[in-house]
mmCIF file of C-alpha atoms in Angstrom:
data_model
loop_
_atom_site.group_PDB
_atom_site.id
_atom_site.type_symbol
_atom_site.label_atom_id
_atom_site.label_comp_id
_atom_site.label_asym_id
_atom_site.label_seq_id
_atom_site.Cartn_x
_atom_site.Cartn_y
_atom_site.Cartn_z
ATOM 1 C CA MET A 20 108.538 -18.195 14.904
ATOM 2 C CA ARG A 21 106.999 -21.243 16.615
ATOM 3 C CA ARG A 22 108.990 -23.557 14.383
ATOM 4 C CA ARG A 23 112.189 -21.711 15.168
ATOM 5 C CA PHE A 24 111.459 -21.862 18.869
ATOM 6 C CA ALA A 25 110.771 -25.582 18.667
ATOM 7 C CA LEU A 26 114.111 -26.145 16.962
ATOM 8 C CA LEU A 27 116.011 -24.071 19.539
ATOM 9 C CA ALA A 28 114.193 -25.913 22.333
ATOM 10 C CA ALA A 29 115.200 -29.299 20.861
ATOM 11 C CA VAL A 30 118.798 -28.281 20.391
ATOM 12 C CA GLY A 31 118.922 -26.913 23.984
ATOM 13 C CA LEU A 32 117.540 -30.184 25.236
ATOM 14 C CA LEU A 33 120.089 -32.125 23.361
ATOM 15 C CA CYS A 34 122.890 -30.023 24.770
ATOM 16 C CA CYS A 35 121.718 -30.273 28.384
ATOM 17 C CA LEU A 36 120.600 -33.871 28.748
ATOM 18 C CA PRO A 37 124.061 -35.463 28.394
ATOM 19 C CA CYS A 38 125.114 -33.624 31.399
ATOM 20 C CA LEU A 39 122.071 -34.858 33.364
ATOM 21 C CA ALA A 40 122.758 -38.370 32.202
ATOM 22 C CA ALA A 41 126.468 -38.339 33.002
ATOM 23 C CA PRO A 42 127.688 -40.878 35.678
ATOM 24 C CA ALA A 43 128.471 -39.556 39.062
ATOM 25 C CA HIS A 44 131.997 -39.021 40.502
ATOM 26 C CA GLY A 45 133.500 -38.403 37.068
ATOM 27 C CA THR A 46 133.180 -42.036 35.882
ATOM 28 C CA PRO A 47 133.402 -41.980 32.056
ATOM 29 C CA ALA A 48 130.266 -42.960 30.225
ATOM 30 C CA ALA A 49 130.300 -45.974 27.965
ATOM 31 C CA ALA A 50 130.892 -45.275 24.319
ATOM 32 C CA PRO A 51 127.636 -44.550 22.452
ATOM 33 C CA GLU A 52 126.258 -46.930 19.853
ATOM 34 C CA PRO A 53 124.225 -44.654 17.607
ATOM 35 C CA GLY A 54 121.729 -46.265 15.305
ATOM 36 C CA VAL A 55 121.766 -49.666 16.958
ATOM 37 C CA ALA A 56 118.224 -50.574 17.950
ATOM 38 C CA PRO A 57 117.687 -51.951 21.503
ATOM 39 C CA GLY A 58 116.517 -55.490 22.206
ATOM 40 C CA PRO A 59 117.661 -58.874 20.983
ATOM 41 C CA ALA A 60 117.956 -59.798 17.280
ATOM 42 C CA PRO A 61 118.742 -63.114 15.562
ATOM 43 C CA SER A 62 122.264 -64.269 15.998
ATOM 44 C CA ALA A 63 124.264 -66.396 13.583
ATOM 45 C CA SER A 64 123.762 -70.080 13.811
ATOM 46 C CA PRO A 65 126.741 -71.819 15.556
ATOM 47 C CA ALA A 66 126.940 -73.816 12.374
ATOM 48 C CA THR A 67 127.799 -70.622 10.374
ATOM 49 C CA PRO A 68 131.589 -70.616 10.223
ATOM 50 C CA LEU A 69 133.292 -67.411 11.300
ATOM 51 C CA MET A 70 136.564 -66.992 9.325
ATOM 52 C CA ALA A 71 138.977 -64.123 9.870
ATOM 53 C CA TYR A 72 141.211 -62.784 7.083
ATOM 54 C CA TYR A 73 144.810 -63.550 8.054
ATOM 55 C CA TYR A 74 148.002 -62.128 6.612
ATOM 56 C CA GLN A 75 151.393 -63.837 6.685
ATOM 57 C CA TRP A 76 153.460 -61.115 5.118
ATOM 58 C CA TYR A 77 155.140 -59.828 8.280
ATOM 59 C CA ASP A 78 158.820 -59.647 8.970
ATOM 60 C CA PRO A 79 160.323 -57.709 11.932
ATOM 61 C CA GLY A 80 160.939 -54.726 9.652
ATOM 62 C CA SER A 81 157.327 -54.616 8.531
ATOM 63 C CA TRP A 82 156.309 -53.037 11.811
ATOM 64 C CA ARG A 83 158.404 -49.923 11.282
ATOM 65 C CA ARG A 84 156.312 -48.837 8.268
ATOM 66 C CA ALA A 85 152.870 -47.178 8.267
ATOM 67 C CA LYS A 86 151.607 -48.607 11.595
ATOM 68 C CA ALA A 87 149.427 -46.633 13.944
ATOM 69 C CA ASP A 88 149.112 -49.638 16.327
ATOM 70 C CA LEU A 89 151.318 -52.673 17.048
ATOM 71 C CA PRO A 90 150.582 -56.218 18.179
ATOM 72 C CA ALA A 91 150.677 -57.002 21.835
ATOM 73 C CA LEU A 92 153.143 -59.737 20.866
ATOM 74 C CA GLY A 93 155.543 -57.140 19.494
ATOM 75 C CA GLY A 94 157.035 -56.948 15.991
ATOM 76 C CA TYR A 95 156.712 -60.603 15.068
ATOM 77 C CA SER A 96 157.688 -62.645 12.012
ATOM 78 C CA SER A 97 155.113 -64.714 10.208
ATOM 79 C CA ASP A 98 157.726 -67.538 10.218
ATOM 80 C CA ASP A 99 157.395 -67.926 13.991
ATOM 81 C CA PRO A 100 155.373 -71.072 14.859
ATOM 82 C CA ASN A 101 154.852 -69.840 18.418
ATOM 83 C CA VAL A 102 153.201 -66.645 17.179
ATOM 84 C CA ILE A 103 150.888 -68.628 14.837
ATOM 85 C CA ARG A 104 149.908 -70.990 17.661
ATOM 86 C CA ARG A 105 149.208 -68.041 19.926
ATOM 87 C CA HIS A 106 147.071 -66.402 17.171
ATOM 88 C CA ILE A 107 145.057 -69.570 16.606
ATOM 89 C CA ARG A 108 144.376 -70.199 20.294
ATOM 90 C CA GLU A 109 143.300 -66.580 20.865
ATOM 91 C CA ALA A 110 141.093 -66.709 17.797
ATOM 92 C CA LYS A 111 139.446 -69.950 18.833
ATOM 93 C CA ALA A 112 138.753 -68.574 22.341
ATOM 94 C CA ALA A 113 136.944 -65.639 20.733
ATOM 95 C CA GLY A 114 134.692 -67.882 18.617
ATOM 96 C CA ILE A 115 136.659 -67.702 15.356
ATOM 97 C CA ASP A 116 136.629 -70.984 13.486
ATOM 98 C CA GLY A 117 139.439 -70.405 11.020
ATOM 99 C CA PHE A 118 141.654 -68.062 9.024
ATOM 100 C CA ILE A 119 141.276 -67.022 5.380
ATOM 101 C CA THR A 120 144.940 -66.673 4.537
ATOM 102 C CA SER A 121 146.516 -64.656 1.751
ATOM 103 C CA TRP A 122 148.664 -66.678 -0.618
ATOM 104 C CA LYS A 123 150.506 -66.676 -4.012
ATOM 105 C CA ASP A 124 152.926 -69.279 -5.214
ATOM 106 C CA THR A 125 156.320 -67.860 -4.090
ATOM 107 C CA PRO A 126 158.949 -69.580 -1.899
ATOM 108 C CA LYS A 127 158.180 -67.393 1.128
ATOM 109 C CA ASN A 128 154.444 -67.762 0.807
ATOM 110 C CA ASP A 129 154.713 -71.541 0.336
ATOM 111 C CA ARG A 130 156.887 -71.909 3.369
ATOM 112 C CA ARG A 131 154.550 -69.849 5.538
ATOM 113 C CA LEU A 132 151.418 -71.517 4.253
ATOM 114 C CA ALA A 133 152.913 -74.945 5.037
ATOM 115 C CA LEU A 134 153.756 -73.714 8.580
ATOM 116 C CA LEU A 135 150.296 -72.314 9.130
ATOM 117 C CA MET A 136 148.710 -75.549 7.937
ATOM 118 C CA SER A 137 150.843 -77.575 10.306
ATOM 119 C CA VAL A 138 149.958 -75.507 13.376
ATOM 120 C CA ALA A 139 146.265 -75.185 12.383
ATOM 121 C CA ARG A 140 146.003 -78.952 11.886
ATOM 122 C CA ALA A 141 147.476 -79.614 15.328
ATOM 123 C CA GLU A 142 144.978 -77.002 16.852
ATOM 124 C CA HIS A 143 141.955 -78.396 14.960
ATOM 125 C CA PHE A 144 141.467 -75.007 13.259
ATOM 126 C CA ARG A 145 140.267 -74.472 9.699
ATOM 127 C CA LEU A 146 141.836 -72.558 6.865
ATOM 128 C CA ALA A 147 140.760 -71.110 3.488
ATOM 129 C CA MET A 148 142.846 -69.330 0.832
ATOM 130 C CA ILE A 149 142.395 -65.970 -0.685
ATOM 131 C CA TYR A 150 144.535 -65.319 -3.797
ATOM 132 C CA GLN A 151 145.722 -61.711 -4.171
ATOM 133 C CA GLY A 152 145.080 -61.160 -7.819
ATOM 134 C CA LEU A 153 146.287 -57.558 -7.852
ATOM 135 C CA ASP A 154 149.884 -56.374 -7.512
ATOM 136 C CA PHE A 155 151.101 -53.697 -5.183
ATOM 137 C CA THR A 156 149.926 -50.939 -7.572
ATOM 138 C CA ARG A 157 146.450 -52.491 -7.788
ATOM 139 C CA ARG A 158 146.920 -53.841 -11.288
ATOM 140 C CA PRO A 159 145.813 -57.372 -12.199
ATOM 141 C CA LEU A 160 148.428 -60.069 -12.356
ATOM 142 C CA PRO A 161 148.765 -61.950 -15.706
ATOM 143 C CA ALA A 162 145.781 -64.317 -15.922
ATOM 144 C CA GLU A 163 148.005 -67.218 -16.871
ATOM 145 C CA ARG A 164 150.056 -66.812 -13.707
ATOM 146 C CA VAL A 165 146.990 -66.792 -11.591
ATOM 147 C CA ARG A 166 145.652 -69.809 -13.394
ATOM 148 C CA ALA A 167 148.925 -71.681 -12.782
ATOM 149 C CA ASP A 168 148.938 -70.714 -9.084
ATOM 150 C CA PHE A 169 145.401 -72.007 -8.599
ATOM 151 C CA ARG A 170 146.385 -75.326 -10.135
ATOM 152 C CA THR A 171 149.393 -75.471 -7.822
ATOM 153 C CA PHE A 172 147.207 -74.842 -4.786
ATOM 154 C CA ARG A 173 144.819 -77.576 -5.842
ATOM 155 C CA ASP A 174 147.601 -80.091 -6.453
ATOM 156 C CA ARG A 175 149.884 -79.238 -3.532
ATOM 157 C CA TYR A 176 147.632 -78.082 -0.687
ATOM 158 C CA ALA A 177 143.871 -78.424 -1.189
ATOM 159 C CA HIS A 178 143.635 -82.135 -0.426
ATOM 160 C CA ASP A 179 144.616 -81.442 3.256
ATOM 161 C CA PRO A 180 141.599 -81.701 5.582
ATOM 162 C CA VAL A 181 142.706 -78.543 7.408
ATOM 163 C CA PHE A 182 140.926 -76.549 4.621
ATOM 164 C CA LEU A 183 137.290 -75.655 5.170
ATOM 165 C CA ARG A 184 134.989 -77.427 2.791
ATOM 166 C CA LEU A 185 131.632 -76.250 1.617
ATOM 167 C CA GLY A 186 129.624 -78.708 -0.465
ATOM 168 C CA GLY A 187 132.662 -81.043 -0.226
ATOM 169 C CA LYS A 188 135.120 -78.623 -1.864
ATOM 170 C CA PRO A 189 137.915 -76.498 -0.285
ATOM 171 C CA LEU A 190 137.032 -72.811 -0.151
ATOM 172 C CA THR A 191 139.146 -70.353 -2.093
ATOM 173 C CA ILE A 192 138.695 -66.716 -3.110
ATOM 174 C CA LEU A 193 140.076 -64.766 -6.047
ATOM 175 C CA SER A 194 140.689 -61.220 -4.827
ATOM 176 C CA GLY A 195 140.442 -58.364 -7.322
ATOM 177 C CA THR A 196 138.092 -60.041 -9.824
ATOM 178 C CA TRP A 197 136.651 -56.623 -10.776
ATOM 179 C CA LYS A 198 139.949 -55.950 -12.585
ATOM 180 C CA PHE A 199 139.758 -59.088 -14.692
ATOM 181 C CA SER A 200 137.584 -59.679 -17.730
ATOM 182 C CA HIS A 201 134.989 -62.420 -17.802
ATOM 183 C CA GLN A 202 137.206 -64.344 -20.269
ATOM 184 C CA GLU A 203 140.238 -64.072 -17.931
ATOM 185 C CA VAL A 204 138.294 -65.273 -14.877
ATOM 186 C CA ALA A 205 136.902 -68.210 -16.935
ATOM 187 C CA ARG A 206 140.317 -69.191 -17.982
ATOM 188 C CA ILE A 207 141.607 -69.009 -14.385
ATOM 189 C CA THR A 208 138.774 -71.092 -12.879
ATOM 190 C CA SER A 209 138.083 -73.587 -15.684
ATOM 191 C CA ASP A 210 140.835 -76.032 -14.663
ATOM 192 C CA VAL A 211 140.018 -76.139 -10.884
ATOM 193 C CA ARG A 212 136.347 -75.666 -10.248
ATOM 194 C CA GLY A 213 135.784 -79.385 -10.303
ATOM 195 C CA ASP A 214 137.989 -79.652 -7.243
ATOM 196 C CA LEU A 215 137.813 -76.207 -5.577
ATOM 197 C CA LEU A 216 135.197 -73.605 -4.789
ATOM 198 C CA VAL A 217 136.430 -70.332 -6.302
ATOM 199 C CA LEU A 218 134.530 -67.285 -5.101
ATOM 200 C CA ALA A 219 134.734 -63.934 -6.758
ATOM 201 C CA SER A 220 135.295 -60.766 -4.708
ATOM 202 C CA GLU A 221 132.879 -58.423 -6.470
ATOM 203 C CA LYS A 222 131.528 -55.266 -4.914
ATOM 204 C CA ASN A 223 127.891 -55.250 -6.039
ATOM 205 C CA VAL A 224 125.181 -57.361 -7.568
ATOM 206 C CA ALA A 225 126.039 -56.437 -11.136
ATOM 207 C CA GLY A 226 129.673 -57.416 -10.623
ATOM 208 C CA TYR A 227 128.707 -60.801 -9.148
ATOM 209 C CA ARG A 228 126.294 -61.506 -11.974
ATOM 210 C CA ARG A 229 128.972 -60.693 -14.544
ATOM 211 C CA LEU A 230 131.036 -63.649 -13.224
ATOM 212 C CA ALA A 231 128.325 -65.897 -11.823
ATOM 213 C CA ASP A 232 128.729 -68.587 -14.463
ATOM 214 C CA VAL A 233 132.480 -68.927 -13.970
ATOM 215 C CA THR A 234 132.722 -68.685 -10.178
ATOM 216 C CA ASP A 235 131.011 -70.284 -7.175
ATOM 217 C CA GLY A 236 129.821 -67.276 -5.234
ATOM 218 C CA ASP A 237 131.160 -64.026 -3.795
ATOM 219 C CA ALA A 238 133.283 -62.881 -0.870
ATOM 220 C CA TYR A 239 132.910 -59.142 -0.612
ATOM 221 C CA TYR A 240 135.920 -57.602 1.147
ATOM 222 C CA TRP A 241 134.218 -54.405 2.363
ATOM 223 C CA SER A 242 136.543 -53.156 5.012
ATOM 224 C CA SER A 243 135.904 -49.406 4.586
ATOM 225 C CA VAL A 244 132.107 -49.186 5.101
ATOM 226 C CA ASP A 245 130.729 -47.057 7.857
ATOM 227 C CA PRO A 246 127.352 -48.402 8.984
ATOM 228 C CA TYR A 247 126.599 -45.109 10.782
ATOM 229 C CA THR A 248 126.711 -43.011 7.636
ATOM 230 C CA GLN A 249 126.343 -45.512 4.816
ATOM 231 C CA TRP A 250 122.891 -46.586 5.776
ATOM 232 C CA GLY A 251 122.402 -48.645 2.612
ATOM 233 C CA SER A 252 125.157 -51.043 3.569
ATOM 234 C CA ALA A 253 122.902 -53.602 5.205
ATOM 235 C CA ALA A 254 120.488 -53.611 2.292
ATOM 236 C CA LYS A 255 123.387 -53.918 -0.143
ATOM 237 C CA LEU A 256 124.678 -57.016 1.644
ATOM 238 C CA ARG A 257 121.202 -58.588 1.545
ATOM 239 C CA ALA A 258 120.781 -57.829 -2.099
ATOM 240 C CA MET A 259 124.141 -59.419 -2.926
ATOM 241 C CA ALA A 260 123.385 -62.452 -0.803
ATOM 242 C CA ASP A 261 119.987 -62.890 -2.522
ATOM 243 C CA ALA A 262 121.660 -62.802 -5.949
ATOM 244 C CA VAL A 263 124.321 -65.319 -4.929
ATOM 245 C CA HIS A 264 121.877 -67.711 -3.257
ATOM 246 C CA ALA A 265 119.466 -67.516 -6.226
ATOM 247 C CA ASP A 266 122.187 -69.295 -8.193
ATOM 248 C CA GLY A 267 122.818 -71.849 -5.461
ATOM 249 C CA HIS A 268 126.231 -70.320 -4.832
ATOM 250 C CA TYR A 269 128.057 -69.388 -1.604
ATOM 251 C CA TRP A 270 128.092 -65.959 0.059
ATOM 252 C CA ILE A 271 130.709 -64.668 2.524
ATOM 253 C CA ALA A 272 129.454 -61.635 4.399
ATOM 254 C CA PRO A 273 132.029 -59.053 5.518
ATOM 255 C CA PHE A 274 132.236 -57.250 8.780
ATOM 256 C CA ALA A 275 135.037 -55.168 10.436
ATOM 257 C CA PRO A 276 135.817 -53.295 13.627
ATOM 258 C CA GLY A 277 136.782 -50.018 11.815
ATOM 259 C CA PHE A 278 139.149 -48.878 9.103
ATOM 260 C CA ASP A 279 141.953 -46.403 8.678
ATOM 261 C CA ALA A 280 144.322 -46.679 5.726
ATOM 262 C CA ARG A 281 145.545 -43.065 5.641
ATOM 263 C CA LEU A 282 149.126 -44.050 6.439
ATOM 264 C CA VAL A 283 149.167 -46.163 3.299
ATOM 265 C CA GLY A 284 147.528 -43.649 0.966
ATOM 266 C CA GLY A 285 143.853 -44.040 1.907
ATOM 267 C CA ALA A 286 141.642 -40.968 2.045
ATOM 268 C CA GLY A 287 139.243 -41.729 4.898
ATOM 269 C CA ALA A 288 138.684 -43.638 8.103
ATOM 270 C CA VAL A 289 135.858 -45.441 9.877
ATOM 271 C CA PRO A 290 135.987 -44.990 13.655
ATOM 272 C CA ARG A 291 135.767 -48.037 15.836
ATOM 273 C CA ARG A 292 133.458 -46.365 18.395
ATOM 274 C CA ASP A 293 134.730 -48.613 21.159
ATOM 275 C CA GLY A 294 133.255 -51.655 19.498
ATOM 276 C CA ALA A 295 129.926 -50.237 18.261
ATOM 277 C CA THR A 296 131.111 -50.377 14.637
ATOM 278 C CA LEU A 297 131.958 -54.047 14.981
ATOM 279 C CA ARG A 298 128.604 -54.804 16.556
ATOM 280 C CA ALA A 299 126.609 -52.984 13.828
ATOM 281 C CA GLU A 300 128.592 -54.572 10.947
ATOM 282 C CA TYR A 301 128.196 -58.022 12.548
ATOM 283 C CA GLY A 302 124.464 -57.523 12.768
ATOM 284 C CA ALA A 303 124.246 -56.506 9.101
ATOM 285 C CA ALA A 304 126.369 -59.461 8.025
ATOM 286 C CA ILE A 305 124.202 -61.940 9.853
ATOM 287 C CA ARG A 306 121.053 -60.523 8.329
ATOM 288 C CA SER A 307 122.376 -61.334 4.880
ATOM 289 C CA ALA A 308 122.109 -65.067 5.677
ATOM 290 C CA PRO A 309 125.805 -65.857 5.037
ATOM 291 C CA ASP A 310 127.231 -69.257 4.361
ATOM 292 C CA VAL A 311 130.380 -67.958 6.057
ATOM 293 C CA LEU A 312 131.037 -64.783 8.096
ATOM 294 C CA GLY A 313 134.193 -63.046 6.924
ATOM 295 C CA LEU A 314 135.880 -60.975 9.656
ATOM 296 C CA ILE A 315 138.165 -58.217 8.273
ATOM 297 C CA SER A 316 140.588 -58.859 9.844
ATOM 298 C CA TRP A 317 142.787 -60.728 12.298
ATOM 299 C CA ASN A 318 145.987 -58.802 11.618
ATOM 300 C CA GLU A 319 145.724 -56.133 8.844
ATOM 301 C CA PHE A 320 147.535 -53.460 10.861
ATOM 302 C CA SER A 321 148.255 -51.171 7.834
ATOM 303 C CA GLU A 322 144.523 -50.607 7.319
ATOM 304 C CA ASN A 323 143.781 -50.820 11.026
ATOM 305 C CA THR A 324 141.065 -53.500 10.741
ATOM 306 C CA HIS A 325 142.813 -55.831 13.125
ATOM 307 C CA VAL A 326 141.243 -57.582 16.103
ATOM 308 C CA GLU A 327 144.441 -59.264 17.189
ATOM 309 C CA PRO A 328 145.413 -58.108 20.710
ATOM 310 C CA SER A 329 147.290 -54.870 20.331
ATOM 311 C CA ARG A 330 148.915 -52.124 22.312
ATOM 312 C CA ALA A 331 146.087 -49.672 21.611
ATOM 313 C CA PHE A 332 143.106 -51.968 22.184
ATOM 314 C CA GLY A 333 144.314 -54.957 24.190
ATOM 315 C CA THR A 334 141.856 -57.852 23.910
ATOM 316 C CA ARG A 335 138.818 -55.578 23.632
ATOM 317 C CA TYR A 336 137.701 -56.854 20.249
ATOM 318 C CA LEU A 337 138.196 -60.450 20.986
ATOM 319 C CA ARG A 338 135.963 -60.058 24.064
ATOM 320 C CA ILE A 339 133.264 -58.396 21.884
ATOM 321 C CA LEU A 340 133.505 -61.237 19.290
ATOM 322 C CA ARG A 341 133.141 -63.862 22.039
ATOM 323 C CA GLU A 342 130.059 -62.034 23.321
ATOM 324 C CA LEU A 343 128.560 -61.760 19.815
ATOM 325 C CA ARG A 344 129.164 -65.419 19.025
ATOM 326 C CA GLY A 345 127.489 -66.495 22.254
ATOM 327 C CA GLY A 346 124.606 -64.014 22.325
ATOM 328 C CA THR A 347 122.586 -61.860 20.052
ATOM 329 C CA ALA A 348 123.404 -59.471 17.230
ATOM 330 C CA PRO A 349 122.473 -55.801 17.252
ATOM 331 C CA ALA A 350 120.128 -54.466 14.614
ATOM 332 C CA PRO A 351 121.795 -52.621 11.697
ATOM 333 C CA ALA A 352 122.523 -48.972 12.064
ATOM 334 C CA GLY A 353 120.087 -46.675 10.338
ATOM 335 C CA PRO A 354 117.329 -47.432 7.799
ATOM 336 C CA ALA A 355 117.800 -50.080 5.108
ATOM 337 C CA VAL A 356 118.193 -47.838 2.092
ATOM 338 C CA ASP A 357 120.919 -48.722 -0.415
ATOM 339 C CA SER A 358 122.996 -45.574 -0.608
ATOM 340 C CA SER A 359 126.437 -47.241 -0.629
ATOM 341 C CA ASP A 360 127.035 -46.646 -4.366
ATOM 342 C CA GLY A 361 125.818 -43.018 -4.268
ATOM 343 C CA PRO A 362 125.494 -39.981 -2.033
ATOM 344 C CA VAL A 363 124.662 -40.802 1.542
ATOM 345 C CA ALA A 364 121.555 -39.190 3.037
ATOM 346 C CA HIS A 365 122.419 -37.562 6.348
ATOM 347 C CA GLY A 366 119.210 -35.659 7.189
ATOM 348 C CA ALA A 367 117.535 -38.184 9.422
ATOM 349 C CA GLY A 368 120.928 -39.335 10.634
ATOM 350 C CA ARG A 369 121.297 -36.097 12.521
ATOM 351 C CA ILE A 370 118.702 -37.359 14.963
ATOM 352 C CA VAL A 371 120.727 -40.532 15.634
ATOM 353 C CA LEU A 372 124.010 -38.729 15.878
ATOM 354 C CA LEU A 373 122.776 -35.847 18.006
ATOM 355 C CA THR A 374 121.272 -38.289 20.521
ATOM 356 C CA ALA A 375 124.250 -40.620 20.458
ATOM 357 C CA GLY A 376 125.472 -39.668 23.921
ATOM 358 C CA LEU A 377 122.065 -40.094 25.558
ATOM 359 C CA THR A 378 120.537 -43.137 27.049
ATOM 360 C CA GLY A 379 117.144 -44.234 28.289
ATOM 361 C CA PRO A 380 114.448 -41.573 28.786
ATOM 362 C CA ALA A 381 116.855 -38.729 27.894
ATOM 363 C CA ALA A 382 117.400 -40.174 24.415
ATOM 364 C CA LEU A 383 113.654 -40.701 23.897
ATOM 365 C CA ILE A 384 112.759 -37.148 24.896
ATOM 366 C CA ALA A 385 115.484 -35.587 22.795
ATOM 367 C CA GLY A 386 114.660 -37.739 19.765
ATOM 368 C CA ALA A 387 110.954 -36.917 20.062
ATOM 369 C CA ALA A 388 111.654 -33.181 20.259
ATOM 370 C CA VAL A 389 113.697 -33.259 17.030
ATOM 371 C CA LEU A 390 111.163 -35.476 15.280
ATOM 372 C CA ARG A 391 108.296 -33.120 16.212
ATOM 373 C CA HIS A 392 110.224 -30.256 14.707
ATOM 374 C CA ARG A 393 110.968 -32.212 11.509
ATOM 375 C CA ARG A 394 107.257 -33.148 11.078
ATOM 376 C CA ARG A 395 106.172 -29.553 11.534
ATOM 377 C CA VAL A 396 108.718 -28.296 8.998
ATOM 378 C CA SER A 397 107.621 -30.888 6.419
ATOM 379 C CA THR A 398 103.900 -30.074 6.681
#
């Protein structure tokens, strides 16, 4: 009976305290940031490049398909140099050092890459290339085609100083490596690794190690992680970074403002939480000691990971990035337990989520009440 009473009291306290803590005169409270510990934490070194994934596949008709939000600039074309210049200047003002641009060797992609290079060069902005190794149905492209395209990139573009260099070599990423065999990746990279860095895009330590001898590191494109439920995400990034760095290779740590690909066939979504998700993922990325921070993304509007100024969010996420780059990073959300490849434990998370709307003493009192109940039940 005492245990039941303690639980009811704790729940009642949780229900009532948000009302007591609400701002006067109907002013809306700031969005909660559950799981983010208070106080300063180490920030990324200014020398750590922040590169945002950038997509040049847009035509005016692209914006009429599967878009929950639209750019503040309207339905632009990726062939418009004025749009590209605006993007670069906005990105630089927010602390972004360059774009990781998607490319394959096609006439349209070649034309748009050349345009992006020209504008970026004039704006003193860096670029890197990510090769989309999977087709629209998520099947791997023929390895010989990928191999030929990497040679074309090396011969035609990579010598340009606009491309970010690590260890003296231009940075490139092969997306979709988990769909290729070790032999296929070896064949793709064998001709170019003397001149280019070619990073894999594996999703875990085992995947990276499978390709460690034929690539130069890993760039994990983890756009769909929710740091508020997948508490193992920060530990997973650190484990991957440790494996990559043990080989003397390069690690690009991912972070995103949120995710929602349901309009293009995805099953779930990660809420933005008014910037709290971006802050938490940035903190986890920094703690993995990255060689490059990989922001997902500048303008992936179909998966709703964009930070480009938009109709729904304005410049909100560029302001947060500017703050993060100039200040400190929040602690990761939740305990550092690697649950990202298995079921997510939610028990303790109820404390965080139930107290999410509370601040200051109210949150401490409510959290203590729930913790006391949990300790009694477990004894």
